[in-house]
Amino acid sequence: MNGRPISGASVGARTRSGKGVPALVLGLLLLLVTACGGGGGGDSDSGSDKGGKQDSGQADTKVSQAVVAITPKNGADDVKTSGALKVTAAKGKLTEVTVEDTKGDPVEGKITDGGASWTPSGHLAASTKYTVHAVAKDSEGREAAEESAFTTLTPKNTFVGIFTPEDGSKVGVGMPFSVRFTRGITHPEDVEKAIKIKTEPAVDVRGHWFGNDRLDFRPEEYWEPGTKVTVSLDLDGVEGRPGVYGKQAKKVEFTIGRSQVSTVDVKTKKMTVKRDGKVIKTIPVTTGAPGYETWNGQMVISERLRVTRMNGETVGYGGEYDIKDVPDAMRLTTSGTFLHGNYWSGDAFGNRNASHGCIGLRDQRGGGDRNAPAAWFFDRSIIGDVVIVKNSNDRTVAPDNGLNGWNMSWEKWTA
């Protein structure tokens, strides 16, 4: 061979003696030299930005500084249904809080204090297991999560609300939603908050307490015909009085029917029946005799009895009367005022007031004649219709004597 080098294509070949350097080794050596020297004038800071942060392709292994705390602690039982549940975040802000029962039903709540805490919007149900999942982020956007599960107390003493009208019913424009509780309530705000009423179309509906065991709801004026009312009784877990909890969770729906408002004039001894604002009939009546005058005021039909027995002993009149087969009776007050059929007062209707305080319309014993005035009115009336009495010598009926809260001004009702 002459001493000239072989062409570049033969760099990887060995010498005849077999002692040549492999091309792969040469390549590695060149790569090492390039890496050590920074190579080709490239940026010497290519491994990090000028702020010293790690390359975007490298995982951030730092732990979030946010700390999530859940009260009550995981595994707690006999937890109070109000005031015990709270979620907080330190060194960060809450971004997500989910609380559910075993059925997957959520507990409503909201994050407050700029993300520092979360509290439920209402009470929890009794004897129920809940799970909590909460997430918070620190100032760098790193997340920290915490989970917990607890069970609420099982109450030894409970109460329920007995309500009217019934679910699915159609009622008159004067019908309030009335709840009577089986135990006296000493925490009325908590109980009232647990009863939610929605209407279609929307109308402002407010509650008013009569004593400590009855709560009625109504709008300022009579309901508009056709209004649909939905009531949510979310009493399960509400502490109505110390150590006494509600055990009722029920939805009640009813509809307002046509408007029927009838006015009884004690002086003229006539009742004018208006349907949707138009007079449809005028009926002769008899009302309370002197000394037994009928209440004045707005009264709502709360009960309808096709035939009943009326005994003076049940309303404080001793043995003054005991009348069987009284037809077409409709209750107006709890104390015993009825509008009913009368078959025993002869020609009193439209001529003289002869009752013990009730409003009587001519009828047949047992109500066999459906064309009689009392039968006609009964067949065209529903629970919640309004009967107004005027020009009586007695005072106005008390708002809680029956479903008669319309005799209270809106200002007093909402006070």
Tab-separated table of C-alpha atoms in Angstrom, residues 56 84 147 237 274 385 396:
chain	number	residue	atom	x	y	z
A	56	SER	CA	-41.200	21.620	31.459
A	84	ALA	CA	-71.316	19.381	63.180
A	147	GLU	CA	-61.999	12.015	52.355
A	237	GLY	CA	-83.082	15.303	61.341
A	274	LYS	CA	-119.610	34.042	43.281
A	385	ASP	CA	-113.523	27.609	49.294
A	396	THR	CA	-114.461	38.587	63.851
